[in-house]
Short mmCIF file of C-alpha atoms and ligand atoms in Angstrom, two decimals:
data_model
loop_
_atom_site.label_atom_id
_atom_site.label_comp_id
_atom_site.label_asym_id
_atom_site.label_seq_id
_atom_site.Cartn_x
_atom_site.Cartn_y
_atom_site.Cartn_z
CA MET A 20 -11.72 -41.85 97.33
CA LEU A 21 -12.42 -43.95 100.98
CA GLU A 22 -13.54 -47.82 100.40
CA VAL A 23 -16.15 -49.91 102.74
CA ALA A 24 -16.46 -53.70 102.54
CA ARG A 25 -20.18 -54.87 102.96
CA ILE A 26 -20.03 -59.18 103.62
CA THR A 27 -22.79 -60.15 104.11
CA GLY A 28 -22.10 -63.37 106.60
CA GLY A 29 -23.34 -66.98 106.32
CA ARG A 30 -21.81 -68.18 102.64
CA THR A 31 -19.45 -71.24 103.15
CA LEU A 32 -16.44 -70.90 100.88
CA ARG A 33 -15.01 -73.22 97.91
CA GLY A 34 -12.57 -73.25 95.43
CA GLU A 35 -9.37 -72.47 95.07
CA VAL A 36 -7.42 -68.71 94.47
CA THR A 37 -3.80 -68.35 93.48
CA ALA A 38 -1.37 -66.56 96.36
CA ALA A 39 0.30 -63.11 94.81
CA GLY A 40 3.89 -62.76 94.89
CA SER A 41 4.64 -61.64 98.71
CA LYS A 42 4.67 -57.65 99.86
CA ASN A 43 7.21 -58.47 102.61
CA ALA A 44 9.35 -60.34 100.28
CA CYS A 45 9.16 -57.55 97.81
CA LEU A 46 9.75 -55.20 99.41
CA PRO A 47 13.46 -55.04 100.81
CA ILE A 48 13.59 -56.93 97.58
CA LEU A 49 12.51 -53.67 95.28
CA ALA A 50 15.40 -52.01 98.16
CA ALA A 51 18.02 -54.25 96.92
CA CYS A 52 17.27 -53.28 92.87
CA LEU A 53 19.75 -50.10 94.03
CA LEU A 54 22.64 -51.57 94.30
CA THR A 55 23.51 -52.57 91.64
CA ARG A 56 23.82 -49.41 87.88
CA GLU A 57 22.35 -52.76 86.05
CA THR A 58 18.89 -53.41 84.92
CA VAL A 59 17.05 -55.75 87.91
CA THR A 60 13.75 -58.17 86.44
CA LEU A 61 11.46 -58.64 89.00
CA ARG A 62 8.70 -61.61 88.49
CA ASN A 63 5.41 -62.27 90.18
CA VAL A 64 5.39 -58.09 91.65
CA PRO A 65 2.59 -58.00 93.70
CA ASP A 66 -0.07 -55.08 92.52
CA LEU A 67 0.06 -53.79 95.97
CA SER A 68 -0.61 -49.23 97.44
CA ASP A 69 2.98 -50.66 99.31
CA VAL A 70 4.25 -51.74 96.31
CA ARG A 71 3.34 -48.96 94.68
CA TYR A 72 4.25 -46.30 97.05
CA MET A 73 8.02 -48.20 97.54
CA ALA A 74 8.45 -47.63 92.99
CA GLU A 75 7.52 -44.08 93.62
CA ILE A 76 10.23 -43.63 96.71
CA LEU A 77 12.59 -45.64 94.10
CA ARG A 78 11.51 -43.52 91.24
CA HIS A 79 12.05 -40.41 94.43
CA GLN A 80 15.72 -41.53 94.94
CA GLY A 81 16.59 -41.69 90.36
CA ALA A 82 16.01 -45.50 90.27
CA ASP A 83 14.39 -46.73 86.67
CA VAL A 84 11.21 -48.22 87.56
CA VAL A 85 8.92 -49.66 84.37
CA VAL A 86 5.82 -52.11 84.76
CA ALA A 87 6.90 -53.97 81.50
CA GLU A 88 3.73 -56.66 82.21
CA PRO A 89 1.61 -57.14 85.23
CA GLY A 90 3.34 -58.62 87.88
CA THR A 91 6.55 -58.29 86.46
CA TRP A 92 8.90 -54.96 86.65
CA ARG A 93 12.11 -53.61 85.77
CA ILE A 94 14.14 -51.52 87.53
CA LYS A 95 17.36 -49.53 86.93
CA ALA A 96 19.35 -47.01 89.40
CA GLU A 97 22.16 -46.10 86.91
CA THR A 98 22.57 -42.78 89.96
CA VAL A 99 21.08 -42.88 92.97
CA GLY A 100 20.53 -40.38 95.03
CA HIS A 101 21.38 -39.92 99.26
CA ARG A 102 18.65 -39.10 101.04
CA THR A 103 14.97 -39.73 101.33
CA PRO A 104 13.01 -37.04 103.25
CA TYR A 105 10.60 -37.73 105.55
CA ASP A 106 7.33 -37.55 104.23
CA LEU A 107 8.58 -40.17 101.69
CA VAL A 108 9.57 -42.45 104.55
CA ARG A 109 6.08 -41.71 106.83
CA LYS A 110 3.50 -43.02 105.30
CA MET A 111 5.20 -46.38 105.13
CA ARG A 112 7.69 -47.48 108.35
CA ALA A 113 8.31 -51.05 105.26
CA SER A 114 11.13 -48.00 104.09
CA ILE A 115 13.33 -48.06 106.75
CA CYS A 116 14.73 -51.46 104.31
CA LEU A 117 16.20 -48.14 101.98
CA LEU A 118 18.82 -47.61 105.26
CA GLY A 119 21.03 -51.32 104.02
CA ALA A 120 20.05 -50.58 100.01
CA LEU A 121 21.68 -46.66 100.36
CA VAL A 122 24.43 -47.61 102.79
CA GLY A 123 26.01 -50.46 100.49
CA ARG A 124 25.41 -49.27 97.27
CA LEU A 125 27.09 -45.17 98.31
CA ARG A 126 28.96 -45.74 101.37
CA ARG A 127 26.35 -43.06 102.87
CA CYS A 128 22.16 -41.81 103.19
CA GLU A 129 20.12 -39.11 105.41
CA ILE A 130 16.94 -41.25 105.52
CA ALA A 131 14.12 -39.33 107.82
CA LEU A 132 13.31 -41.73 110.37
CA PRO A 133 10.00 -43.76 110.42
CA GLY A 134 7.18 -42.50 112.90
CA GLY A 135 5.33 -45.02 115.37
CA CYS A 136 2.61 -47.73 113.70
CA VAL A 137 -0.57 -48.32 115.22
CA ILE A 138 0.41 -52.33 115.46
CA GLY A 139 2.96 -51.56 118.91
CA PRO A 140 6.42 -50.07 118.87
CA ARG A 141 8.94 -50.72 116.20
CA PRO A 142 12.30 -49.67 117.33
CA ILE A 143 14.88 -50.36 114.41
CA ASP A 144 17.88 -49.66 117.82
CA LEU A 145 19.19 -53.21 116.09
CA HIS A 146 19.34 -51.70 112.16
CA LEU A 147 22.18 -49.24 113.62
CA LYS A 148 23.32 -51.91 116.48
CA GLY A 149 24.35 -53.65 113.11
CA LEU A 150 25.73 -50.63 110.71
CA ALA A 151 27.50 -49.47 113.76
CA ARG A 152 29.71 -52.75 114.38
CA LEU A 153 30.47 -52.82 110.96
CA GLY A 154 31.56 -49.62 111.57
CA CYS A 155 28.99 -46.82 110.41
CA ASP A 156 29.50 -43.81 111.61
CA ILE A 157 25.81 -43.06 113.06
CA ARG A 158 24.24 -39.81 113.87
CA HIS A 159 20.86 -38.50 114.64
CA ASP A 160 20.13 -35.33 114.24
CA ALA A 161 16.62 -33.48 113.24
CA GLY A 162 14.80 -36.73 112.75
CA TYR A 163 16.67 -37.55 110.45
CA LEU A 164 20.28 -40.55 110.10
CA ARG A 165 22.61 -39.18 108.88
CA VAL A 166 25.06 -42.45 108.17
CA ASP A 167 28.68 -42.17 106.50
CA ALA A 168 29.92 -46.16 106.21
CA ALA A 169 33.01 -44.48 104.30
CA ASN A 170 35.60 -46.61 107.52
CA ALA A 171 32.85 -50.11 107.01
CA ARG A 172 34.64 -53.57 107.15
CA GLY A 173 33.32 -56.74 107.53
CA ALA A 174 32.73 -57.60 111.07
CA TYR A 175 30.42 -60.13 113.55
CA VAL A 176 27.26 -58.76 114.61
CA PHE A 177 25.41 -60.39 117.34
CA LEU A 178 21.16 -58.76 116.00
CA GLY A 179 19.15 -60.62 118.58
CA GLY A 180 16.68 -58.54 120.44
CA ARG A 181 14.50 -58.40 123.30
CA MET A 182 11.27 -59.96 121.35
CA GLY A 183 14.61 -62.55 119.30
CA SER A 184 15.16 -61.79 115.55
CA THR A 185 14.34 -58.82 113.04
CA VAL A 186 13.49 -59.93 109.76
CA LEU A 187 14.32 -55.37 108.71
CA GLY A 188 16.42 -55.62 110.77
CA THR A 189 18.55 -58.79 108.97
CA ALA A 190 17.01 -57.08 105.24
CA ASN A 191 19.56 -54.33 106.28
CA LEU A 192 22.22 -55.52 108.17
CA VAL A 193 22.99 -58.33 104.85
CA MET A 194 21.95 -55.06 101.93
CA ALA A 195 24.85 -53.18 103.38
CA ALA A 196 27.68 -55.71 104.04
CA VAL A 197 27.62 -56.92 100.55
CA LEU A 198 29.69 -54.22 99.66
CA THR A 199 30.97 -53.47 102.53
CA PRO A 200 35.01 -55.01 102.60
CA GLY A 201 35.34 -57.66 104.30
CA THR A 202 33.85 -60.52 105.85
CA THR A 203 30.46 -59.55 108.43
CA ARG A 204 28.89 -63.07 110.42
CA ILE A 205 25.14 -62.23 111.20
CA ASP A 206 24.14 -64.88 114.62
CA SER A 207 19.96 -64.91 114.87
CA ALA A 208 19.55 -63.44 111.90
CA ALA A 209 15.34 -63.80 110.97
CA CYS A 210 15.66 -67.08 109.18
CA GLU A 211 11.41 -65.79 107.79
CA PRO A 212 11.43 -67.08 104.02
CA GLU A 213 10.83 -63.64 103.13
CA VAL A 214 14.42 -62.67 103.76
CA THR A 215 16.02 -65.65 102.99
CA ASP A 216 14.15 -64.91 99.23
CA LEU A 217 15.98 -61.29 99.65
CA CYS A 218 19.23 -63.22 99.80
CA ARG A 219 18.94 -65.00 96.68
CA MET A 220 18.30 -62.21 94.29
CA LEU A 221 21.39 -60.79 96.51
CA ALA A 222 23.34 -63.78 95.49
CA LYS A 223 21.95 -64.15 91.59
CA MET A 224 23.31 -60.72 91.74
CA GLY A 225 26.39 -61.58 92.93
CA ALA A 226 26.86 -60.98 96.40
CA ARG A 227 29.25 -64.10 99.18
CA ILE A 228 26.21 -64.90 101.74
CA SER A 229 26.47 -68.76 103.16
CA GLY A 230 24.05 -70.08 104.98
CA ILE A 231 20.97 -67.97 103.69
CA GLY A 232 17.60 -69.86 106.08
CA SER A 233 19.32 -70.13 108.78
CA PRO A 234 20.33 -68.00 111.85
CA CYS A 235 24.31 -67.57 110.74
CA LEU A 236 24.47 -65.37 107.58
CA ILE A 237 28.10 -65.29 106.41
CA VAL A 238 28.87 -62.23 103.68
CA GLU A 239 31.52 -61.64 101.95
CA GLY A 240 31.59 -58.45 100.87
CA VAL A 241 32.20 -57.27 97.06
CA GLU A 242 33.31 -54.95 95.00
CA SER A 243 30.07 -55.05 93.21
CA LEU A 244 26.95 -56.51 92.06
CA ARG A 245 25.08 -56.91 88.31
CA GLY A 246 21.45 -56.81 87.64
CA CYS A 247 19.53 -60.96 87.19
CA GLU A 248 16.23 -61.79 87.21
CA HIS A 249 14.33 -63.18 90.77
CA ALA A 250 10.76 -64.31 90.85
CA VAL A 251 8.61 -62.78 93.75
CA ILE A 252 7.89 -65.94 96.61
CA GLY A 253 4.09 -66.38 96.56
CA ASP A 254 2.69 -64.59 100.17
CA ARG A 255 2.41 -67.00 102.57
CA ILE A 256 0.15 -64.35 105.04
CA GLU A 257 -2.73 -63.70 101.41
CA ALA A 258 -2.56 -67.55 101.11
CA GLY A 259 -3.01 -68.31 105.41
CA THR A 260 -5.66 -65.83 105.22
CA TYR A 261 -7.34 -67.35 102.49
CA LEU A 262 -6.60 -70.79 104.18
CA VAL A 263 -8.49 -69.22 107.42
CA ALA A 264 -11.89 -67.61 105.23
CA GLY A 265 -12.81 -70.98 103.98
CA ALA A 266 -12.66 -72.63 107.55
CA ILE A 267 -13.94 -70.13 109.50
CA THR A 268 -17.17 -70.99 106.93
CA GLY A 269 -16.57 -74.37 106.95
CA GLY A 270 -15.50 -74.56 103.79
CA ASP A 271 -13.09 -76.22 101.05
CA VAL A 272 -10.60 -73.52 99.73
CA LEU A 273 -7.11 -74.59 97.59
CA VAL A 274 -4.49 -71.98 97.29
CA ARG A 275 -2.07 -72.26 94.72
CA GLY A 276 1.36 -71.29 94.71
CA VAL A 277 3.07 -70.84 98.30
CA GLU A 278 5.35 -73.48 100.38
CA GLU A 279 4.02 -75.61 102.40
CA GLN A 280 7.15 -75.57 104.60
CA HIS A 281 6.49 -70.98 105.16
CA LEU A 282 3.03 -71.87 106.83
CA GLY A 283 4.16 -74.78 109.02
CA ALA A 284 3.76 -73.66 112.41
CA PHE A 285 0.10 -72.15 111.02
CA LEU A 286 -0.73 -75.48 109.42
CA ASP A 287 0.54 -77.01 112.26
CA LYS A 288 -2.63 -75.25 114.54
CA LEU A 289 -5.32 -75.20 112.30
CA GLU A 290 -4.49 -79.05 112.08
CA ALA A 291 -5.10 -78.91 115.74
CA ALA A 292 -8.21 -76.77 115.87
CA GLY A 293 -9.60 -79.47 113.41
CA VAL A 294 -9.13 -78.30 110.54
CA ARG A 295 -7.81 -81.16 107.61
CA VAL A 296 -5.27 -79.38 105.71
CA GLU A 297 -3.86 -81.23 103.05
CA SER A 298 -1.04 -80.27 100.60
CA SER A 299 -0.43 -81.70 96.52
CA PRO A 300 1.72 -79.79 93.59
CA ALA A 301 -1.50 -78.58 93.38
CA GLY A 302 -0.96 -76.48 96.46
CA LEU A 303 -2.79 -76.35 100.07
CA ARG A 304 -5.93 -77.08 100.85
CA ALA A 305 -8.09 -75.91 104.29
CA ARG A 306 -11.49 -78.30 104.62
CA GLY A 307 -13.97 -78.65 107.19
CA GLY A 308 -14.10 -76.35 109.89
CA PRO A 309 -12.57 -75.75 113.44
CA SER A 310 -14.16 -77.78 115.88
CA ARG A 311 -11.04 -77.43 118.93
CA PRO A 312 -10.24 -74.81 121.17
CA ILE A 313 -6.07 -73.53 120.93
CA GLU A 314 -3.35 -72.21 122.09
CA VAL A 315 -1.09 -70.10 119.45
CA THR A 316 1.86 -68.08 120.09
CA THR A 317 3.59 -65.30 117.63
CA GLN A 318 7.06 -66.30 117.34
CA PRO A 319 9.23 -65.62 114.35
CA PHE A 320 9.75 -68.30 111.38
CA PRO A 321 9.66 -71.06 112.24
CA GLY A 322 7.35 -70.40 114.84
CA PHE A 323 3.56 -68.44 114.24
CA PRO A 324 3.65 -65.72 112.02
CA THR A 325 2.34 -63.05 113.65
CA ASP A 326 0.86 -61.72 110.51
CA LEU A 327 -1.74 -64.17 111.06
CA GLN A 328 -2.44 -64.25 114.59
CA ALA A 329 -5.71 -61.71 113.79
CA GLN A 330 -7.19 -63.92 111.52
CA VAL A 331 -6.85 -67.49 113.39
CA LEU A 332 -7.73 -65.67 116.63
CA ALA A 333 -10.74 -64.40 114.53
CA MET A 334 -11.26 -68.16 113.48
CA GLN A 335 -11.37 -70.22 117.17
CA LEU A 336 -14.85 -67.52 118.18
CA VAL A 337 -16.65 -70.08 115.94
CA VAL A 338 -15.29 -72.64 118.33
CA ASP A 339 -16.98 -73.34 121.28
CA GLY A 340 -13.81 -73.26 124.53
CA LEU A 341 -11.49 -71.29 125.00
CA THR A 342 -8.91 -70.63 122.51
CA THR A 343 -5.63 -68.74 123.86
CA VAL A 344 -3.07 -66.43 121.90
CA THR A 345 -0.52 -64.89 122.92
CA GLU A 346 1.67 -62.20 121.17
CA ARG A 347 5.49 -62.25 121.79
CA VAL A 348 6.46 -60.60 118.49
CA TYR A 349 4.35 -56.97 118.50
CA PRO A 350 2.59 -57.70 122.52
CA ALA A 351 -0.14 -54.41 122.19
CA ARG A 352 -0.91 -56.39 118.13
CA PHE A 353 -5.19 -57.08 119.94
CA MET A 354 -6.61 -53.70 118.04
CA HIS A 355 -8.76 -55.86 116.17
CA VAL A 356 -10.27 -57.39 120.00
CA PRO A 357 -12.79 -54.64 120.41
CA GLU A 358 -14.24 -54.78 116.92
CA LEU A 359 -14.76 -58.18 117.30
CA GLN A 360 -16.40 -57.76 119.90
CA ARG A 361 -18.98 -55.45 119.13
CA MET A 362 -19.62 -57.69 116.53
CA GLY A 363 -20.70 -60.66 119.81
CA ALA A 364 -17.32 -61.51 120.17
CA GLU A 365 -16.07 -63.18 123.56
CA ILE A 366 -12.57 -62.23 124.22
CA ASP A 367 -10.64 -61.14 127.72
CA LEU A 368 -7.04 -59.38 126.95
CA GLU A 369 -4.40 -60.08 129.77
CA GLY A 370 -1.43 -58.18 128.77
CA ALA A 371 -0.31 -59.86 125.39
CA THR A 372 -2.95 -62.14 125.76
CA ALA A 373 -5.92 -62.41 124.12
CA ILE A 374 -8.86 -65.35 125.91
CA VAL A 375 -11.35 -66.14 123.26
CA LYS A 376 -14.44 -67.56 124.52
CA GLY A 377 -15.21 -69.16 120.98
CA GLY A 378 -19.33 -70.19 120.22
CA ARG A 379 -20.76 -67.34 120.66
CA PRO A 380 -22.92 -66.73 117.76
CA LEU A 381 -21.37 -63.28 116.37
CA SER A 382 -23.80 -60.55 114.26
CA GLY A 383 -22.86 -57.96 111.31
CA ALA A 384 -21.82 -54.67 112.20
CA PRO A 385 -20.39 -51.31 111.21
CA VAL A 386 -16.40 -52.45 111.99
CA MET A 387 -13.19 -49.96 111.72
CA ALA A 388 -10.23 -51.43 110.11
CA SER A 389 -6.77 -50.41 111.68
CA ASP A 390 -4.54 -51.38 110.19
CA LEU A 391 -3.61 -54.85 107.51
CA ARG A 392 -3.62 -57.63 109.10
CA ALA A 393 -6.43 -56.28 111.42
CA SER A 394 -8.89 -54.98 108.73
CA ALA A 395 -8.18 -59.84 107.09
CA ALA A 396 -9.27 -60.42 110.37
CA LEU A 397 -12.42 -58.40 110.75
CA ILE A 398 -13.89 -59.52 107.04
CA LEU A 399 -13.38 -62.90 108.29
CA ALA A 400 -15.58 -62.63 111.56
CA GLY A 401 -18.14 -60.75 108.95
CA LEU A 402 -18.17 -64.27 106.66
CA ALA A 403 -19.47 -65.60 109.76
CA ALA A 404 -21.52 -63.86 111.37
CA ARG A 405 -25.29 -63.02 111.27
CA GLY A 406 -26.61 -60.58 108.37
CA GLU A 407 -24.61 -57.45 107.35
CA THR A 408 -20.58 -55.82 108.33
CA TRP A 409 -19.11 -52.96 106.87
CA VAL A 410 -15.56 -52.94 107.60
CA GLN A 411 -14.16 -49.53 107.57
CA ARG A 412 -11.03 -47.47 106.56
CA LEU A 413 -10.67 -50.65 103.85
CA TYR A 414 -6.98 -49.02 102.72
CA HIS A 415 -5.65 -51.06 105.23
CA LEU A 416 -6.37 -53.68 103.53
CA ASP A 417 -5.24 -53.01 100.09
CA ARG A 418 -1.90 -52.25 101.24
CA GLY A 419 -1.01 -56.09 101.71
CA TYR A 420 -4.37 -57.61 99.59
CA VAL A 421 -4.52 -58.29 96.05
CA ALA A 422 -8.23 -57.27 95.35
CA PHE A 423 -9.36 -59.38 99.36
CA GLU A 424 -13.06 -58.92 98.31
CA ARG A 425 -12.48 -60.70 94.43
CA GLY A 426 -10.41 -63.41 95.12
CA LEU A 427 -13.45 -64.13 98.45
CA ALA A 428 -16.38 -63.34 95.97
CA SER A 429 -14.89 -66.40 93.70
CA LEU A 430 -15.04 -68.52 96.63
CA GLY A 431 -18.73 -68.01 97.22
CA ALA A 432 -18.96 -65.20 99.74
CA ASP A 433 -21.12 -62.03 99.60
CA ILE A 434 -18.55 -59.52 100.19
CA VAL A 435 -18.78 -56.25 98.43
CA ARG A 436 -16.57 -53.14 97.30
CA LEU A 437 -18.03 -49.58 97.46
CA PRO A 438 -17.43 -46.25 98.21
CA ASN A 439 -17.98 -44.50 102.18
CA SER A 440 -20.93 -42.58 100.72
CA ALA A 441 -22.83 -46.16 100.43
CA LEU A 442 -22.51 -47.44 104.27
CA PRO A 443 -26.54 -46.31 105.97
CA THR A 444 -27.30 -43.51 107.78
CA GLY A 445 -25.48 -42.74 110.32
CA LEU A 446 -23.32 -45.48 110.16
CA GLY A 447 -20.04 -43.90 108.09
CA GLU A 448 -16.45 -41.85 109.11
CA GLU A 449 -17.87 -37.76 108.89
N1 EPU B 526 12.38 -54.55 117.49
C1 EPU B 526 13.33 -54.40 118.06
N2 EPU B 526 14.45 -53.93 118.00
C2 EPU B 526 14.09 -53.27 116.31
C3 EPU B 526 13.46 -54.04 115.18
C4 EPU B 526 12.34 -54.81 115.50
O1 EPU B 526 13.03 -54.65 119.00
O2 EPU B 526 15.11 -52.47 115.54
C5 EPU B 526 11.45 -55.57 117.79
C6 EPU B 526 10.05 -54.92 117.06
O3 EPU B 526 9.76 -53.78 118.24
C7 EPU B 526 9.09 -56.37 117.46
C8 EPU B 526 10.31 -57.78 116.48
O4 EPU B 526 11.89 -56.90 117.02
O5 EPU B 526 9.01 -56.72 118.54
C9 EPU B 526 10.09 -57.59 115.21
O6 EPU B 526 10.63 -56.54 114.48
P1 EPU B 526 10.86 -56.87 113.24
O7 EPU B 526 12.49 -55.73 113.28
O8 EPU B 526 10.79 -58.19 113.10
O9 EPU B 526 9.70 -56.51 111.71
P2 EPU B 526 9.83 -56.13 110.19
O10 EPU B 526 11.02 -56.42 110.69
O11 EPU B 526 9.93 -54.05 111.16
C10 EPU B 526 7.93 -57.04 109.73
C11 EPU B 526 7.11 -57.40 108.25
C12 EPU B 526 5.85 -57.06 109.17
C13 EPU B 526 6.01 -58.56 110.89
C14 EPU B 526 7.13 -58.39 111.39
C15 EPU B 526 7.51 -60.04 111.98
C16 EPU B 526 7.55 -55.91 106.65
C17 EPU B 526 8.18 -54.43 105.61
N3 EPU B 526 7.68 -56.09 107.72
O12 EPU B 526 8.26 -55.89 110.46
O13 EPU B 526 4.80 -56.94 108.55
O14 EPU B 526 4.91 -58.15 111.14
O15 EPU B 526 8.34 -58.21 110.17
O16 EPU B 526 7.16 -60.78 111.11
O17 EPU B 526 8.45 -57.15 106.36
C18 EPU B 526 2.62 -56.77 107.89
O18 EPU B 526 2.98 -58.33 106.95
O19 EPU B 526 1.53 -56.70 108.40
C19 EPU B 526 3.55 -56.94 108.73
C20 EPU B 526 3.16 -55.57 109.80
#
């Protein structure tokens, strides 16, 4: 059933929320469960459609996936199939992280190539370059990648690309290398906390990885891996989105369950914008609204995350003056802009830079979510707008936020989830 969020703007958000487990840490971690025959117990698994979908894929590959209690999953992959069909891959691009896990476990795989993505081109050339450096034989055939790693050996891999490091490319190469004989050195590895979390879990399974958290990972291949227990890190992007929700309404929001150092560049920009930021053992707190324009440029970690670009852009709509937002990770990731313009936002797009002329009043409107983070940004703008905003295609939001509308409502937002049929006549999709 298609659903829509109705937000009535103007409420000031106050209170506390807890970040769920990180989606982007959890997806490759679930794939990594295929690297052992033994049981892996995962805690802090977020209840998200993308994560449930990954479970379906693991089951297709032959794993037993049991939700022991909410947030605690047990995965046992005694036998694993080597083929992942297009039907499974096309719905979620992140399923490409099976590539490294299957190569690691089976020394071969056959996986459908993921298709396009609304946030821009998402090539996997670096994933393949890494595997080829290890000596994998890679063939493209009828939309599938066939990888034969029978003769793979550890090797030196420079994994940087045009846009810098690659998150899932690094995850794939590490998962392949942990069970590949010899030493693999990965330079220009992604340093995102989600990659670090995967490496920490692999280390618990018996993998030998040094340099975890740095751009140089050294992996000594081992013969086999064992089961382990691992708690997924808190979702820094969800946490950042809640902090923006507080700030865009001039409120006071505390988010528990996430580490300050995972959000360094983001918190720095909130402060530069005039939001009062505090970090304490209780969590991260944002008080008051933004009062100054800022310049934001997205970059790989520890730079400003592309996954918080749309949200901060929305926040700066309430500030007088010119804010510039430049995308250096996904230069075309601005689908939220035309929808925000429908709410009265003044934004010029020049190449990969959005120039936000803040301070114009926002008015509620029916808008269309195009992807996960864009849908969050539209809801945030709705919190600050006059009147009602109807955000359609809520399934995008549900891929990465656990019951976001309930979290916001608990902070005082006027937001409800409704079936599409509740849309006033003429506003809905056919
Ligand atoms: N790139 C290449 N070649 C490659 C791989 C990537 O040129 O082989 C380029 C991409 O086109 C992009 C840049 O490198 O310009 C970074 O892409 P990256 O590979 O790091 O992205 P990803 O691993 O596919 C993950 C997250 C994204 C997040 C990016 C960047 C998951 C499941 N997805 O994608 O999350 O935006 O890293 O941090 O971890 C989201 O959660 O909304 C989301 C899109």
